[in-house]
Tab-separated table of C-alpha atoms in Angstrom:
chain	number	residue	atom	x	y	z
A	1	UNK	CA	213.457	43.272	-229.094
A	2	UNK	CA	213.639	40.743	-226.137
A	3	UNK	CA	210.746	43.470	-224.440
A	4	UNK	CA	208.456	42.625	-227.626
A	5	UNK	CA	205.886	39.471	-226.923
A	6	UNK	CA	207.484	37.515	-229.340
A	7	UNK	CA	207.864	33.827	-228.611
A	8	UNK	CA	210.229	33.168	-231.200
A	9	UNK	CA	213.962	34.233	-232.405
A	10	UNK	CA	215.880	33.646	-235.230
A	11	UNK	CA	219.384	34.546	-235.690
A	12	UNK	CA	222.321	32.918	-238.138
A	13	UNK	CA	224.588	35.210	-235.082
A	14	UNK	CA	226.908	33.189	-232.978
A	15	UNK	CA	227.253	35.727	-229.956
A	16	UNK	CA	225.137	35.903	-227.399
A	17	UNK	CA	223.822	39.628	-227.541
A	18	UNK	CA	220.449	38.408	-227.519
A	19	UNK	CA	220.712	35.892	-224.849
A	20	UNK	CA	222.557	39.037	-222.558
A	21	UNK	CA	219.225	41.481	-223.019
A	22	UNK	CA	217.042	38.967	-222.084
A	23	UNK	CA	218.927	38.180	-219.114
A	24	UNK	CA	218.920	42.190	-218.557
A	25	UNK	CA	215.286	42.188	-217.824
A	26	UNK	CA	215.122	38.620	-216.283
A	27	UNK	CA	212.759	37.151	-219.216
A	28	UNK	CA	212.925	33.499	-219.214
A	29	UNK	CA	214.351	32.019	-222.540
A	30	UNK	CA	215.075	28.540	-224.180
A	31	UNK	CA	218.259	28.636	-226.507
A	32	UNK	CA	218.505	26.025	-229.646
A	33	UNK	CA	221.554	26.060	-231.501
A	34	UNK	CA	221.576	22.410	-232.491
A	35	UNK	CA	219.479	19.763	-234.436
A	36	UNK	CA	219.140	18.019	-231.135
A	37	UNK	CA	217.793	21.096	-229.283
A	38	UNK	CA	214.867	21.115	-231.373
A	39	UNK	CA	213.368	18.104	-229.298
A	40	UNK	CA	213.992	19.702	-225.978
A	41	UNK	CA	210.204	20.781	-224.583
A	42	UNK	CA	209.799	24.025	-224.261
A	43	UNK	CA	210.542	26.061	-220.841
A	44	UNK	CA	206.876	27.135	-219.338
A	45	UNK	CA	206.803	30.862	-220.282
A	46	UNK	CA	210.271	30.851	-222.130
A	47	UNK	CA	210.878	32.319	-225.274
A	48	UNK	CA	212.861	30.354	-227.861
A	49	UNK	CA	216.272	31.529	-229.587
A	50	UNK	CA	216.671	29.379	-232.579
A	51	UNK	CA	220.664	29.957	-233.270
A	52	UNK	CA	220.472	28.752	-236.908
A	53	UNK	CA	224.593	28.314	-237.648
A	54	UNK	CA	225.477	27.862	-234.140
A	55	UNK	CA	226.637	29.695	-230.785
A	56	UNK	CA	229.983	30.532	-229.550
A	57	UNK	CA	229.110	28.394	-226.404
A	58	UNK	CA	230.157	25.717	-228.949
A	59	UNK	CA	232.778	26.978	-231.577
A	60	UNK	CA	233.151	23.172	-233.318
A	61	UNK	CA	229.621	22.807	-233.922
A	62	UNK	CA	229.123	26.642	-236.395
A	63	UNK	CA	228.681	26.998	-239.518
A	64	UNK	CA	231.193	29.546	-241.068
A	65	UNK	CA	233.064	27.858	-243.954
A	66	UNK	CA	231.943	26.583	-247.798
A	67	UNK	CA	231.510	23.028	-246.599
A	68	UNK	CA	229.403	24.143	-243.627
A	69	UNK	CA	226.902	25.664	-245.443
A	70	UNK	CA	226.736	23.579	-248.296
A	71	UNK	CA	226.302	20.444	-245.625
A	72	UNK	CA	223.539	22.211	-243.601
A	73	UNK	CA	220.815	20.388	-245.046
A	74	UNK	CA	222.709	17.056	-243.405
A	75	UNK	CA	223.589	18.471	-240.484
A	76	UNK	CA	221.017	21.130	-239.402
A	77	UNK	CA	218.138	19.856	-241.792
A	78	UNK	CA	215.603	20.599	-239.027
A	79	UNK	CA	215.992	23.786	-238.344
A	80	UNK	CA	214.509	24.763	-242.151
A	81	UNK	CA	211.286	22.953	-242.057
A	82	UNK	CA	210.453	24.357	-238.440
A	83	UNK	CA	211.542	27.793	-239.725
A	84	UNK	CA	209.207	27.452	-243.285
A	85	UNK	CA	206.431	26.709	-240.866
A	86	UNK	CA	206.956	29.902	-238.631
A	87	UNK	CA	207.543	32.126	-241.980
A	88	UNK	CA	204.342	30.417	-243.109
A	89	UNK	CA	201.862	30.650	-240.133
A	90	UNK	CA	203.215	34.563	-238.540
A	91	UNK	CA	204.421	37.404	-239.700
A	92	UNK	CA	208.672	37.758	-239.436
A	93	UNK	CA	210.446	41.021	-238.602
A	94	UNK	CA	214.130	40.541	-240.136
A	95	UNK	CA	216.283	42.892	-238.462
A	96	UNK	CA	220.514	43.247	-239.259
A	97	UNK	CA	220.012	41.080	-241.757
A	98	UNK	CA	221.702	40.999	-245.279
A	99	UNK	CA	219.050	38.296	-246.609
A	100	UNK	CA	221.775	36.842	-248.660
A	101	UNK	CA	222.336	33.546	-246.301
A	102	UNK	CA	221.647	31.046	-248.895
A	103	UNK	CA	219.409	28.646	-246.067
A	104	UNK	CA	217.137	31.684	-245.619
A	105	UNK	CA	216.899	32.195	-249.268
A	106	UNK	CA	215.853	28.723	-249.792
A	107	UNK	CA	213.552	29.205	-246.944
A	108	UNK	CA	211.720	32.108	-249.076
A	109	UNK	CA	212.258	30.213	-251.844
A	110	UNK	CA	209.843	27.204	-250.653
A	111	UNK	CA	207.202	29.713	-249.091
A	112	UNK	CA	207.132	31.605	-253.228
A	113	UNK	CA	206.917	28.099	-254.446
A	114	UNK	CA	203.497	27.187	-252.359
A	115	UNK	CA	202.129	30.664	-251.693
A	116	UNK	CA	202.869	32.171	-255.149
A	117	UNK	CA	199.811	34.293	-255.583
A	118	UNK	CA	199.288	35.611	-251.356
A	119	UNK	CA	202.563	35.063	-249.897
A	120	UNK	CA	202.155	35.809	-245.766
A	121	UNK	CA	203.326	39.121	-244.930
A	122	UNK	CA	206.996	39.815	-243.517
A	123	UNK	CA	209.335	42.935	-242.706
A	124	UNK	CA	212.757	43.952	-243.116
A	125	UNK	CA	214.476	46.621	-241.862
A	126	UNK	CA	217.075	47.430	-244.237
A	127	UNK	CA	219.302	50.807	-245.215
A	128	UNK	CA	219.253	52.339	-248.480
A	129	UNK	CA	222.412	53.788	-249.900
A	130	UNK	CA	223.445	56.800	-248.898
A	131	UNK	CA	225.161	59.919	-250.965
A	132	UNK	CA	227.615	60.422	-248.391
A	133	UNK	CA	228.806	57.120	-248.370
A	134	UNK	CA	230.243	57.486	-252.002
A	135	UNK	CA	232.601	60.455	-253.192
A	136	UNK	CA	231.112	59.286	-257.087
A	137	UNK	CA	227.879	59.976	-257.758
A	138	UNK	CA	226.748	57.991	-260.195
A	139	UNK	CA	228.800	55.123	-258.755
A	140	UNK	CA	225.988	56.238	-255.884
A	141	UNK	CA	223.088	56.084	-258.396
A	142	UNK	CA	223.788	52.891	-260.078
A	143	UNK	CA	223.695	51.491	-256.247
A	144	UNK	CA	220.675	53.228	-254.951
A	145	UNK	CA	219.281	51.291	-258.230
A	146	UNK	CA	220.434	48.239	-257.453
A	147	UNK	CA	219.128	48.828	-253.803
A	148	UNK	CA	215.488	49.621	-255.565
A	149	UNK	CA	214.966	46.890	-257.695
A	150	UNK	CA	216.439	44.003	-254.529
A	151	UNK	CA	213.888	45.733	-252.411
A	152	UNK	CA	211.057	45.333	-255.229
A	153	UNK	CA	212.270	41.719	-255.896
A	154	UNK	CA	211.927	41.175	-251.888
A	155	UNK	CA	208.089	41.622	-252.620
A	156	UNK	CA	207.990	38.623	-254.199
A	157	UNK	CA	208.442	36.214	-251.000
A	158	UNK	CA	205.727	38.250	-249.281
A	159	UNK	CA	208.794	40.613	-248.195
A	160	UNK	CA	208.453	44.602	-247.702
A	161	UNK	CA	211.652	46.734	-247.141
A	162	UNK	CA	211.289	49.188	-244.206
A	163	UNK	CA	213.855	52.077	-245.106
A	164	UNK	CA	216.162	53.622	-242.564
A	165	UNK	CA	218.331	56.789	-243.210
A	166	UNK	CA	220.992	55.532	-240.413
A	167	UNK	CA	220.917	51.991	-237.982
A	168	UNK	CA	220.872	53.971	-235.294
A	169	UNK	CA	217.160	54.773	-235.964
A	170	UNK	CA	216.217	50.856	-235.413
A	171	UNK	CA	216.009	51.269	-231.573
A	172	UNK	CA	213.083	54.389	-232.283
A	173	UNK	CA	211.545	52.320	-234.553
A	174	UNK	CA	211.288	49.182	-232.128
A	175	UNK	CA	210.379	51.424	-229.545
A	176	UNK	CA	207.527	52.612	-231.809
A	177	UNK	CA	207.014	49.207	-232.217
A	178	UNK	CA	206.694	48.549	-228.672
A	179	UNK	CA	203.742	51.003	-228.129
A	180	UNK	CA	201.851	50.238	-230.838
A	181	UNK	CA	201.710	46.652	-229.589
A	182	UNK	CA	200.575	48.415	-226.206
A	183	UNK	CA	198.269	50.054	-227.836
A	184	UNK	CA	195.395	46.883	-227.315
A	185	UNK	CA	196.353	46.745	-223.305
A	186	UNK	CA	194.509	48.676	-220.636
A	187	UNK	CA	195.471	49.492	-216.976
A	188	UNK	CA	193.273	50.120	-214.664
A	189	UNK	CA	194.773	51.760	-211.839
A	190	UNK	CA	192.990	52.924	-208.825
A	191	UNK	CA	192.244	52.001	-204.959
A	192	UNK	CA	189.725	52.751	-202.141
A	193	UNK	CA	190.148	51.904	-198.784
A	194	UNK	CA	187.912	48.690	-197.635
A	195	UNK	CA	187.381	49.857	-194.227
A	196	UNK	CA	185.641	53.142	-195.396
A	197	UNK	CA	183.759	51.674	-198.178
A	198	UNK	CA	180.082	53.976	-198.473
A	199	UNK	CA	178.788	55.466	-201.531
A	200	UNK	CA	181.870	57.278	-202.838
A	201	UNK	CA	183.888	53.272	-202.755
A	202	UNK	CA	180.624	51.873	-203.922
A	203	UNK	CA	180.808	54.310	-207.179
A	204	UNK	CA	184.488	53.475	-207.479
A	205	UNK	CA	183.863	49.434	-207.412
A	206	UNK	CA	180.749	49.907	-209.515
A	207	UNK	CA	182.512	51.912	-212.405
A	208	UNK	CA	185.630	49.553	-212.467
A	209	UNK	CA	183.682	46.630	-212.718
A	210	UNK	CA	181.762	47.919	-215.413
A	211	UNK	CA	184.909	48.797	-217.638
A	212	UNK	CA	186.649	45.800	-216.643
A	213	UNK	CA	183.534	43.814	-217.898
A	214	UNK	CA	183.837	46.002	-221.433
A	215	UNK	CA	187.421	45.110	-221.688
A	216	UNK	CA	186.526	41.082	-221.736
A	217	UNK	CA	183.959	41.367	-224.414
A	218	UNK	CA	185.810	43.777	-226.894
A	219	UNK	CA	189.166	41.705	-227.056
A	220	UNK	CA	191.318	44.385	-225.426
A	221	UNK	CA	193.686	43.175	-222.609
A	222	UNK	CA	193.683	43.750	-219.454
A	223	UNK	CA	196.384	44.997	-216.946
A	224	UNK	CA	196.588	45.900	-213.428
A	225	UNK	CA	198.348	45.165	-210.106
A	226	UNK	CA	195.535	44.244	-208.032
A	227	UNK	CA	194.952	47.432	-206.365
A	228	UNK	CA	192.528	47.579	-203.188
A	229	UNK	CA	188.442	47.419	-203.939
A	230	UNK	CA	188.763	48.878	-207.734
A	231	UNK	CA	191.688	46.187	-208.893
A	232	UNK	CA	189.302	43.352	-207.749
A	233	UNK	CA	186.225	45.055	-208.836
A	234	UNK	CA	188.001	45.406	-212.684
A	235	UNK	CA	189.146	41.934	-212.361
A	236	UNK	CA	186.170	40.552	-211.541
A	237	UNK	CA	183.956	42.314	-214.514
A	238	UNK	CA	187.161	41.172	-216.657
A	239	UNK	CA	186.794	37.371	-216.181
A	240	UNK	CA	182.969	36.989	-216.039
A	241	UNK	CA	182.956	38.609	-219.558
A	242	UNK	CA	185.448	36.628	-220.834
A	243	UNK	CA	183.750	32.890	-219.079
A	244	UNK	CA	180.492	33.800	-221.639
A	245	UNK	CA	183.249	32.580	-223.903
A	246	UNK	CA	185.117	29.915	-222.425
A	247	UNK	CA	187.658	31.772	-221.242
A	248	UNK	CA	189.883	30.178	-223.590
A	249	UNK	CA	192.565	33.362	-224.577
A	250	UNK	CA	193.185	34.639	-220.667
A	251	UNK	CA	196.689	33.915	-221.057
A	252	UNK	CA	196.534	35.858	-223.490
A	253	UNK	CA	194.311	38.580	-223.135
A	254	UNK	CA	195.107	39.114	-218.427
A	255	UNK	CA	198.630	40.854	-217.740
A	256	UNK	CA	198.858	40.767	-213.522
A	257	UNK	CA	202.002	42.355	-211.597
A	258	UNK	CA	200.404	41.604	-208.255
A	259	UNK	CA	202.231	44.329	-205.682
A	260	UNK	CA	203.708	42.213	-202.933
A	261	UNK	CA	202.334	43.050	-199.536
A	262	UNK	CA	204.474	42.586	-196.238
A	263	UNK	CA	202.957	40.799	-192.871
A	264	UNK	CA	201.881	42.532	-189.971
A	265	UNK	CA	202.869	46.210	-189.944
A	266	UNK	CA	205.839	45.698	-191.809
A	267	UNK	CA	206.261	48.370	-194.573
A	268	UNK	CA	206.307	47.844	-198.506
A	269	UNK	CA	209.589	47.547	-200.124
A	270	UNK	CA	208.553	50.724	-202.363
A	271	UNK	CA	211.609	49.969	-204.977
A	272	UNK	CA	210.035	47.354	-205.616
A	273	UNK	CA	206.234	48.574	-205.810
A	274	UNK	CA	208.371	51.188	-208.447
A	275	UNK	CA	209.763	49.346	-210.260
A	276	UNK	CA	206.292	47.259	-210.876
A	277	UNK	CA	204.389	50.550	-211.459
A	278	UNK	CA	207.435	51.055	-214.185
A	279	UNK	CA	206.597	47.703	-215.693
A	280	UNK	CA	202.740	48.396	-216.142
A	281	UNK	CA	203.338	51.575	-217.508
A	282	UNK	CA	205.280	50.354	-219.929
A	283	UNK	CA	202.833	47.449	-220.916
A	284	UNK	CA	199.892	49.770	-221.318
A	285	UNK	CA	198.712	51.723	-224.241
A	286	UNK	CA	195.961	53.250	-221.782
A	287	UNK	CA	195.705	54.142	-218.122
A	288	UNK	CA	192.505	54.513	-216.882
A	289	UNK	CA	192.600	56.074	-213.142
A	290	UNK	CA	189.426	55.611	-210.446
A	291	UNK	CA	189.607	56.146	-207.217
A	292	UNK	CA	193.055	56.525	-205.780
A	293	UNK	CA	191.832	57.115	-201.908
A	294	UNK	CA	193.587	55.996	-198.407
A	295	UNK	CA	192.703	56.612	-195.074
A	296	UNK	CA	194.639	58.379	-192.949
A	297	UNK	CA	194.413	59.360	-188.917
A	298	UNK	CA	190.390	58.745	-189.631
A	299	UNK	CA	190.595	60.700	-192.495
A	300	UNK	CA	190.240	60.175	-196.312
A	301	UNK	CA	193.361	61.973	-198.366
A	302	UNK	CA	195.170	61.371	-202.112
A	303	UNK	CA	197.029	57.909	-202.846
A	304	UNK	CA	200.113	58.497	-203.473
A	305	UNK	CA	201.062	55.039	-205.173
A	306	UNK	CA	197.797	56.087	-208.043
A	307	UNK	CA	199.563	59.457	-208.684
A	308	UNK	CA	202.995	57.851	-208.688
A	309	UNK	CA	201.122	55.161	-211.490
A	310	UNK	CA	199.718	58.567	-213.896
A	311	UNK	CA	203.070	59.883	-213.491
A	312	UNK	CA	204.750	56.738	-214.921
A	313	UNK	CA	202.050	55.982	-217.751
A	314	UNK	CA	202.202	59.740	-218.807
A	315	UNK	CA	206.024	59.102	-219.088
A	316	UNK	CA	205.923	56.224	-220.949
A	317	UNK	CA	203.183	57.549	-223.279
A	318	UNK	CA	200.084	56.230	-222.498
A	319	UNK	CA	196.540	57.764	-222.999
A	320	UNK	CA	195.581	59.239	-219.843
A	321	UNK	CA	191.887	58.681	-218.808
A	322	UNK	CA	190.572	59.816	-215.309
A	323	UNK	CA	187.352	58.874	-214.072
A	324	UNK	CA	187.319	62.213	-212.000
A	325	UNK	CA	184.013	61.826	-210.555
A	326	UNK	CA	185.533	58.796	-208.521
A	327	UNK	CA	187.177	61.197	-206.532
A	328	UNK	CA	190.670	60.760	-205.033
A	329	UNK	CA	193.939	60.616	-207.269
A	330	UNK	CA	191.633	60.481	-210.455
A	331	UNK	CA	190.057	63.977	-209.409
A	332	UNK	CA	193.385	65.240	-208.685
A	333	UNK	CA	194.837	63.962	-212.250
A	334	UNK	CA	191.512	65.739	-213.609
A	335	UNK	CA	192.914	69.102	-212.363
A	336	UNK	CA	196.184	68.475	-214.486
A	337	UNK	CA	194.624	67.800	-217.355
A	338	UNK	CA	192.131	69.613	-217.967
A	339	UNK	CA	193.123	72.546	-220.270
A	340	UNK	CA	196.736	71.148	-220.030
A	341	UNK	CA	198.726	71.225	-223.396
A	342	UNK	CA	198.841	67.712	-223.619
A	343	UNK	CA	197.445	66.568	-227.109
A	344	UNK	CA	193.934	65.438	-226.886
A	345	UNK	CA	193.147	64.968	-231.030
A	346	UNK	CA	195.158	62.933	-233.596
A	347	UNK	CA	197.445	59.962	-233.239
A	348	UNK	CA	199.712	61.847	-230.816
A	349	UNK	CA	196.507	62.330	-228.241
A	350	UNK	CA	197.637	60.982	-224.635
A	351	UNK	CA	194.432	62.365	-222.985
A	352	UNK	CA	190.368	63.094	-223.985
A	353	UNK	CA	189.424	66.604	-224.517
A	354	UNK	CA	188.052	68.844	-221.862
A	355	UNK	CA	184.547	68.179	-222.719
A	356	UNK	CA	184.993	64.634	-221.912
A	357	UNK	CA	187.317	65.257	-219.175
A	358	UNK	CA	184.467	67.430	-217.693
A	359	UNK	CA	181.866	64.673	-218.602
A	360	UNK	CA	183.964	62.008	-216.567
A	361	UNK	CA	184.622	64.611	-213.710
A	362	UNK	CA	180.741	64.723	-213.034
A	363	UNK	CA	180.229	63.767	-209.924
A	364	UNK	CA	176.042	63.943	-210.862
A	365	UNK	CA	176.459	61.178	-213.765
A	366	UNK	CA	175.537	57.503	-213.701
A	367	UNK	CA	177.228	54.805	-212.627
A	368	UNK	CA	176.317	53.809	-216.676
A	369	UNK	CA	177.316	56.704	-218.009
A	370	UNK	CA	180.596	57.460	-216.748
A	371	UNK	CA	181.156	53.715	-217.944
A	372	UNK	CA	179.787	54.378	-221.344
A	373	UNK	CA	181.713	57.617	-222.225
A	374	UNK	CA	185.092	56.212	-220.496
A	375	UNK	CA	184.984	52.740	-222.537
A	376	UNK	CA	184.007	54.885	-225.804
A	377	UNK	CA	187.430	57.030	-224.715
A	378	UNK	CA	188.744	53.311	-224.503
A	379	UNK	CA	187.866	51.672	-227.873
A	380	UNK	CA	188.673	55.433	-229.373
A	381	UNK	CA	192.399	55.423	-227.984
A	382	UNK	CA	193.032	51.397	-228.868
A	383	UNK	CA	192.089	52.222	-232.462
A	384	UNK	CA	194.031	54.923	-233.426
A	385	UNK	CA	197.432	55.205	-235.218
């Protein structure tokens, strides 16, 4: 959950299990667990964890007892109006949650009462009873009944139960979660060598720029880690498309992990160029790959960071789209593909099909045409699922 681009937590949990996996992958957050937190201004990039009854941090100050709960209104009043609003305005996942608090219920309650006919859409993940949790079985059927008709009363707030056989599915499900949100970002990874720019960097640049100019007028996001000549070049088609419009969603729409590059001839810390290259791959939904050339001793051969980047995006499930007729890395990833049993039709595709593998690999196409087919492959591969 705390991977998910979601500004906002709710939780009536005192602990701090949510606070710890945020700290696990260093995301900046803003916890409110009082009426008085609510004023605080927001933390510049921070995500907010609104602790409805409380944290252990301060064990005088939770709500557990009768009288708690029944003086919330007095003493936590804030929290419900702020929390109609987000219920009102976005979409809410519920997760571990029983639904039966009586502030959230009044929550719903309010949203029913002004959104009667179209309330907004919300999720809960919730498991059905199961037959082996009962040794009677119609003490199990009268239960799974029960279960039925709470789910189809849920529908009423604007809630719909999501079913799972066992909670240890939840994690899947969220990670399912986390890729289909991916699914909208695109990283373009790639590099040529400045010093030895000629036709074969010019076709690299040209074809970057082009896609990266497609990506800022069809909404999809952009990601990449500013790789030599071809990171620039798909930056730079990126924001011009995007200033025809003001410019007003890059914060939205640009996702950078700029590789930090030592003085001098100092070398790279390559952990940490990893462990970036781990992070992108895990953003993206596709991973476009042009280019991919160093030189070496006066000579032009693979880069080794680009392979290491198709490696980690075909890990973490991304659709797999060399430009092979940029030569380098993306001609090498060509090879592997092509005619490779990786799926190439259906939701579960993670790469084109040979035809347009071949199509991309030709080295006699246009500038415009390797452009056109690959953002095509692009829009295709955002869309499905």
């Amino acid at each position: 959950m705390a991977r998910l681009p979601t500004r906002s937590y709710w939780t009536t949990n005192y602990d701090k299990l949510i606070e710890r996996s945020f700290d696990e992958i260093s995301r900046p957050y803003d916890v409110i667990s009082s009426a008085a937190d609510l004023s605080t201004r927001a933390s510049p990039g921070a995500a907010r964890i609104f602790k409805m009854h409380g944290t252990v941090d301060q064990l005088a100050d939770v709500v557990i007892s009768t009288d708690d709960y029944e003086l919330f209104r007095k003493s936590r009043g804030p929290f419900l109006p702020l929390l109609q609003a987000q219920m009102t305005s976005m979409s809410m996942l519920f997760v571990g949650m029983s639904l039966t608090d009586p502030n959230v219920k009044h929550v719903l309650a309010l949203i029913r009462e002004s959104f009667s006919d179209n309330p907004p859409d919300h999720f809960a993940l919730v498991k059905p009873p199961q037959a082996s949790d009962f040794d009677d079985t119609a003490e199990f059927a009268s239960r799974l009944r029960q279960h039925e008709l709470w789910a189809r009363d849920l529908r009423r707030y604007g809630l719909t139960a999501v079913e799972v056989d066992d909670y240890a599915d939840i994690p899947n499900l969220l990670n399912a979660l986390e890729r289909q949100v991916a699914r909208q970002r695109v990283w373009i990874s790639g590099s040529w060598p400045v010093e030895n720019f000629g036709d074969d960097g010019s076709k690299a640049y040209a074809v970057a720029r082009g896609i990266g100019e497609a990506m800022g007028r069809s909404g999809l996001k952009l990601i990449h880690g500013l790789g030599l000549v071809v990171g620039s070049a798909a930056l730079t088609g990126f924001l011009e498309a995007l200033q025809e419009s003001g410019g007003w969603d890059l914060d939205r729409r640009l996702i950078t992990r700029p590789f930090p590059q030592p003085p001098g001839e100092d070398q790279p810390d390559r952990q940490k160029w990893t462990a970036l290259r781990k992070e992108l791959a895990r953003l993206a939904g596709v991973a476009v790959f042009i280019g991919g050339v160093k030189f070496s001793d006066g000579r032009a051969t693979i880069a080794e960071g680009v392979r290491e980047e198709y490696r980690l995006a075909k890990a973490a499930g991304a659709y797999l789209l060399p430009i092979g007729a940029t030569g380098g890395a993306a001609a090498k990833i060509f090879d592997e593909l092509i005619g490779s049993d990786i799926p190439s039709r259906g939701k579960a595709a993670q790469r084109p099909s040979n035809e347009d593998l071949k199509a991309l690999a030709n080295a006699d196409a246009s500038h415009s045409e390797l452009i056109g087919r690959a953002v095509t492959l692009i829009r295709k591969a955002t869309q499905a699922g």
